[in-house]
Coordinates of C-alpha atoms in Angstrom, one line a residue:
M7 CA -35.8 -26.6 282.0
K8 CA -33.6 -23.7 283.1
K9 CA -32.3 -23.3 279.6
L10 CA -36.0 -23.1 278.3
L11 CA -36.8 -20.5 280.9
L12 CA -33.8 -18.4 279.8
I13 CA -34.8 -18.6 276.2
L14 CA -38.4 -17.6 277.0
S15 CA -37.1 -14.7 279.1
F16 CA -34.9 -13.6 276.3
M17 CA -37.8 -13.7 273.8
A18 CA -39.9 -11.6 276.2
I19 CA -37.2 -9.0 276.4
V20 CA -36.8 -8.9 272.7
Q21 CA -40.6 -8.6 272.2
Y22 CA -40.8 -5.8 274.8
A23 CA -37.8 -3.9 273.3
G24 CA -39.6 -3.8 269.9
A25 CA -42.8 -2.3 271.4
I26 CA -41.5 1.3 271.3
E27 CA -44.1 4.1 271.4
L28 CA -43.1 7.7 270.8
S29 CA -45.1 10.8 271.7
F30 CA -44.8 14.5 271.3
W31 CA -45.7 17.0 274.1
L32 CA -46.3 20.7 274.2
G33 CA -45.2 21.5 277.7
N34 CA -47.0 19.1 280.0
Q35 CA -49.8 18.4 277.4
K36 CA -49.5 15.3 275.3
I37 CA -50.3 15.8 271.6
N38 CA -52.8 13.1 270.8
P39 CA -53.4 11.7 267.3
G40 CA -55.6 14.0 265.2
E41 CA -55.7 16.6 268.0
T42 CA -55.1 20.3 267.5
I43 CA -53.7 22.4 270.4
K44 CA -53.8 26.2 270.1
F45 CA -51.3 28.4 272.0
N46 CA -49.6 31.7 271.9
D47 CA -45.8 31.7 272.3
I48 CA -44.3 34.6 270.4
T49 CA -42.2 37.6 271.5
V50 CA -41.3 40.7 269.5
E51 CA -38.5 43.0 270.5
D52 CA -38.7 46.4 268.7
Y53 CA -35.4 48.2 268.2
G54 CA -36.7 51.1 266.1
T55 CA -35.4 50.4 262.7
W56 CA -35.6 46.6 263.1
K57 CA -37.3 44.0 265.3
E58 CA -36.4 40.5 266.6
V59 CA -39.2 37.9 266.4
T60 CA -38.9 34.7 268.6
M61 CA -41.2 31.8 268.4
K62 CA -40.0 29.2 270.9
P63 CA -42.7 26.6 272.0
K64 CA -41.6 24.0 274.5
I65 CA -41.9 20.8 272.5
Y66 CA -40.8 17.5 273.9
L67 CA -40.3 14.0 272.6
Q68 CA -40.9 11.0 274.9
S69 CA -40.5 7.2 274.6
N70 CA -42.1 4.5 276.6
I71 CA -38.8 2.6 276.7
Y72 CA -35.1 3.5 276.4
S73 CA -34.0 4.3 272.8
S74 CA -30.8 5.6 271.3
D75 CA -32.0 4.9 267.7
V76 CA -34.5 7.8 267.3
R77 CA -34.2 10.0 264.2
L78 CA -36.0 13.4 264.3
T79 CA -36.6 15.5 261.2
A80 CA -38.0 19.1 261.1
T81 CA -39.1 20.6 257.8
C82 CA -40.2 24.2 257.5
T83 CA -42.7 23.9 254.6
S84 CA -43.2 27.7 254.5
G85 CA -39.5 28.2 253.6
Q86 CA -38.1 29.9 256.7
E87 CA -35.0 28.9 258.5
I88 CA -35.8 27.1 261.7
Q89 CA -33.6 25.8 264.5
V90 CA -33.3 22.6 266.5
C91 CA -30.9 22.4 269.5
T92 CA -30.0 19.1 271.2
N93 CA -27.2 18.2 273.5
G94 CA -25.7 21.7 273.3
K95 CA -25.6 21.7 269.5
C96 CA -27.9 23.9 267.4
R97 CA -28.7 23.3 263.8
K98 CA -30.4 25.8 261.4
G99 CA -32.0 25.4 258.1
A100 CA -35.3 24.7 256.3
T101 CA -34.8 21.0 256.9
I102 CA -33.0 19.6 259.9
T103 CA -32.4 15.9 260.8
V104 CA -30.9 14.9 264.2
S105 CA -30.2 11.5 265.7
D106 CA -27.4 12.2 268.2
F107 CA -29.6 11.9 271.3
T108 CA -31.0 9.3 273.7
L109 CA -34.5 9.0 275.1
Q110 CA -34.8 7.6 278.6
T111 CA -37.9 5.7 279.6
N112 CA -40.9 8.0 280.1
Q113 CA -38.8 11.1 280.3
K114 CA -39.6 14.1 278.1
F115 CA -36.7 15.3 275.9
D116 CA -36.6 19.0 274.9
I117 CA -36.0 19.1 271.1
G118 CA -35.0 22.8 271.3
F119 CA -37.2 23.9 268.4
D120 CA -37.6 27.6 267.6
Y121 CA -37.8 30.3 264.9
I122 CA -35.8 33.5 265.5
A123 CA -35.5 36.2 262.9
E124 CA -34.5 39.8 262.6
L125 CA -36.9 41.8 260.5
D126 CA -37.3 45.4 259.3
S127 CA -39.5 47.4 261.5
D128 CA -42.3 47.6 258.9
E129 CA -41.8 44.0 257.7
A130 CA -44.8 41.6 258.3
I131 CA -44.2 38.7 260.7
P132 CA -44.4 35.6 258.6
V133 CA -46.6 32.5 259.1
V134 CA -44.1 29.7 259.9
V135 CA -45.4 26.2 259.1
T136 CA -43.2 23.2 260.1
T137 CA -43.7 19.4 260.1
I138 CA -41.8 17.5 262.7
E139 CA -41.5 13.7 262.8
A140 CA -39.7 11.2 264.8
E141 CA -39.2 7.4 264.6
D142 CA -37.1 4.7 266.1
V143 CA -35.2 3.5 263.0
T144 CA -35.2 -0.1 264.3
T145 CA -38.9 -0.3 264.8
S146 CA -41.5 -0.4 262.0
G147 CA -44.6 1.7 262.7
S148 CA -43.0 3.8 265.4
K149 CA -43.2 7.1 263.4
V150 CA -45.1 10.0 265.0
Q151 CA -45.5 13.4 263.3
F152 CA -47.2 16.8 263.7
V153 CA -47.5 20.1 262.0
I154 CA -47.0 23.4 263.8
E155 CA -48.2 26.7 262.5
M156 CA -47.0 29.9 264.2
S157 CA -47.8 33.5 263.4
E158 CA -48.4 36.9 265.0
K159 CA -52.0 35.9 265.6
G160 CA -51.2 32.7 267.5
A161 CA -50.1 29.2 267.0
S162 CA -51.4 25.6 266.8
I163 CA -50.0 22.1 266.8
T164 CA -51.8 19.2 265.1
E165 CA -50.6 15.6 265.3
I166 CA -50.9 13.8 262.0
T167 CA -52.4 10.4 262.1
T168 CA -50.6 7.9 259.8
S169 CA -52.1 5.0 257.9
E170 CA -50.7 2.4 255.6
S171 CA -53.8 2.9 253.3
L172 CA -53.5 6.7 253.0
K173 CA -50.3 8.6 252.9
A174 CA -49.1 12.1 252.1
V175 CA -46.9 12.3 249.0
A176 CA -45.5 15.2 247.1
G177 CA -48.5 17.2 245.8
G178 CA -51.3 15.1 247.3
V179 CA -52.3 11.9 249.1
A180 CA -51.8 8.3 247.9
F181 CA -54.5 5.7 248.7
N182 CA -54.4 1.9 248.8
A183 CA -57.9 0.5 249.1
E184 CA -58.7 -3.2 249.5
G185 CA -61.7 -3.6 247.2
T186 CA -63.6 -0.3 247.1
A187 CA -63.9 2.4 249.8
Q188 CA -65.3 5.9 250.1
L189 CA -62.6 8.6 250.4
Y190 CA -63.8 11.9 251.7
I191 CA -61.4 14.8 252.2
T192 CA -62.0 18.3 253.5
N193 CA -59.7 21.2 254.2
I194 CA -59.2 22.3 257.8
L195 CA -62.2 24.7 257.4
G196 CA -64.5 21.8 256.5
V197 CA -64.8 22.6 252.8
N198 CA -65.1 19.4 250.7
V199 CA -62.1 18.9 248.3
F200 CA -62.6 15.2 247.4
N201 CA -65.5 12.8 247.8
R202 CA -65.5 9.7 245.7
E203 CA -65.5 5.9 245.9
V204 CA -62.1 4.6 245.0
S205 CA -60.5 1.2 244.5
G206 CA -57.0 -0.2 244.3
E207 CA -54.1 2.3 244.4
G208 CA -54.2 5.9 243.3
T209 CA -53.3 9.5 244.1
V210 CA -55.4 12.6 244.8
A211 CA -53.7 15.8 243.8
L212 CA -53.9 18.5 246.5
P213 CA -52.2 21.7 247.3
Q214 CA -50.0 22.1 250.4
G215 CA -52.0 22.2 253.6
L216 CA -53.7 20.3 256.4
Y217 CA -56.7 18.1 255.6
V218 CA -59.2 16.0 257.4
Y219 CA -60.1 12.6 255.8
R220 CA -62.5 9.7 256.2
F221 CA -61.4 6.6 254.3
G222 CA -63.8 3.7 254.8
N223 CA -64.1 3.4 258.6
K224 CA -60.9 5.4 259.3
T225 CA -60.7 9.1 260.0
G226 CA -57.8 11.4 260.7
K227 CA -55.7 14.4 259.6
I228 CA -53.0 14.5 257.0
Y229 CA -50.6 17.2 256.0
V230 CA -49.5 17.6 252.3
K231 CA -46.1 19.2 251.8

């Protein structure tokens, strides 16, 4: 009887350990699936012949249980060099992947994301668009991701809802419909870009950008790189 109880306890621990849920936060505000948060976090220091631009939002990653198996990837789709600093080590580039950190249970972890650039005094401040995703590599379906757009006029963060039936691919979105389903896609301004009944597997070609979709009874936002 005692052996059976130990086995059942072990199974419960294993089941709990696999139920990891990751979430991103902007300061103390959780970024919920499909939600867009607008903010303004940019400083410009003018030195006469040149200026320094700093975009440094406080973005955190949190897990509902302890994990040392999380991989985070930041990709600047607008082509600038971004930076991610974790555990005292900073990495720069258009694409950055880090996995040398640990998430404690329900504690927010600062991913140290920023964009800092020195520009000529008359040079326009760019629009910096970055997708950031994180997943526990041992847990299927744990991936969370969002797109952040920063510019002189302001900034916004939108969490991207993921679906096995509709995924972003290079140059568009790929769908996998059971039977037939209506696929309706608009750009972020609400302009219709695709509205058709589809079946089976296929791909809709779309330029880079953020889109809103309705696929059968599912709705969400998706970002095409």
